[in-house]
Amino acid sequence: MSNRRGRRQRADGVLRFRTGFRNTIYDVLKRRGWKETDADLEWDMHWADREWVYEVFDNVHLDHWQRVNHFRNGRELCRKDLLIKNVKRMKKSLEKEGRREEAA
């Protein structure tokens, strides 16, 4: 079922979440009336830890309404050694295309 914005909406109107944390995040989600689930992919929002992201997130397809608190392949942006590798790759690509002022 979809609402007028094209977002998926459950018949019961309750959002399902998954998390391995038992902290403030968990408390807030429960107080909002969201329902916790242990299902692997039957959730609307997953507050994931790093290990889940590295092991699972890059290898599964999520539906358009599902949200995760990380970017795909985020370690490429967060680790300084990988970030500089990607910046150098982009610079080389721009120079190859003749866009030297953008590469500078």
XYZ file of C-alpha atoms in Angstrom:
104
model
C 0.000 0.000 0.000
C 1.343 3.468 -0.879
C 0.442 6.886 0.444
C 0.032 9.991 -1.683
C 3.794 10.608 -1.769
C 4.390 7.145 -3.230
C 5.913 5.838 -0.023
C 5.054 2.383 1.203
C 2.696 2.342 4.135
C 1.743 -0.704 6.178
C -1.902 -1.563 6.653
C -1.463 -1.205 10.421
C 0.422 2.102 10.001
C 3.260 0.958 12.281
C 6.854 1.368 11.184
C 9.104 -1.630 11.695
C 12.719 -1.182 12.779
C 15.711 -3.386 13.385
C 18.720 -2.657 15.559
C 21.234 -4.515 17.656
C 21.685 -1.581 20.006
C 20.001 -1.226 23.385
C 20.641 2.436 24.014
C 19.052 5.830 23.453
C 18.353 5.019 19.787
C 16.369 1.939 20.798
C 14.477 3.847 23.496
C 13.505 6.648 21.105
C 12.286 4.263 18.404
C 10.152 2.352 20.927
C 8.688 5.564 22.396
C 7.659 6.660 18.914
C 5.506 3.554 18.737
C 7.668 1.769 16.174
C 7.667 -2.030 16.216
C 10.944 -3.937 16.587
C 11.530 -6.875 14.262
C 14.242 -9.521 13.989
C 13.513 -10.259 10.324
C 16.523 -10.030 8.033
C 14.938 -7.676 5.482
C 11.346 -7.058 6.622
C 11.836 -3.621 8.193
C 11.376 0.021 7.275
C 14.457 1.353 9.077
C 17.586 -0.406 10.294
C 19.907 1.312 12.750
C 22.920 -0.815 11.878
C 26.357 -1.307 13.321
C 29.542 -1.217 11.221
C 29.898 -4.973 11.045
C 26.423 -5.419 9.537
C 27.168 -2.730 6.978
C 30.453 -4.362 5.931
C 29.043 -7.896 5.818
C 25.506 -7.408 4.507
C 24.594 -3.922 3.282
C 26.752 -3.881 0.152
C 25.408 -7.301 -0.887
C 21.622 -6.914 -0.584
C 18.933 -5.062 -2.484
C 16.756 -2.804 -0.378
C 13.316 -1.633 -1.395
C 12.898 2.088 -2.062
C 11.203 2.716 1.302
C 13.845 0.989 3.444
C 16.379 3.214 5.196
C 19.728 2.470 6.850
C 21.835 4.864 8.934
C 24.920 4.362 6.707
C 25.908 4.962 3.084
C 26.736 2.071 0.813
C 30.480 1.575 0.704
C 30.862 4.404 3.242
C 34.302 3.213 4.296
C 35.570 4.586 0.966
C 34.671 8.054 2.249
C 35.526 7.678 5.928
C 38.961 6.119 5.856
C 41.589 8.716 4.955
C 43.696 6.294 2.908
C 40.694 5.240 0.795
C 39.417 8.802 0.509
C 42.723 10.044 -0.946
C 42.779 7.073 -3.332
C 39.341 8.071 -4.648
C 40.246 11.774 -4.853
C 43.330 10.902 -6.916
C 41.275 8.621 -9.164
C 38.722 11.405 -9.748
C 41.449 13.960 -10.463
C 43.036 11.645 -13.029
C 39.655 11.022 -14.645
C 38.906 14.755 -14.913
C 42.327 15.469 -16.403
C 41.776 12.702 -18.952
C 38.500 14.348 -19.974
C 40.279 17.685 -20.422
C 38.645 19.327 -17.401
C 41.901 20.438 -15.753
C 40.428 23.439 -13.925
C 37.976 21.138 -12.131
C 40.785 18.719 -11.273
C 42.907 21.425 -9.658
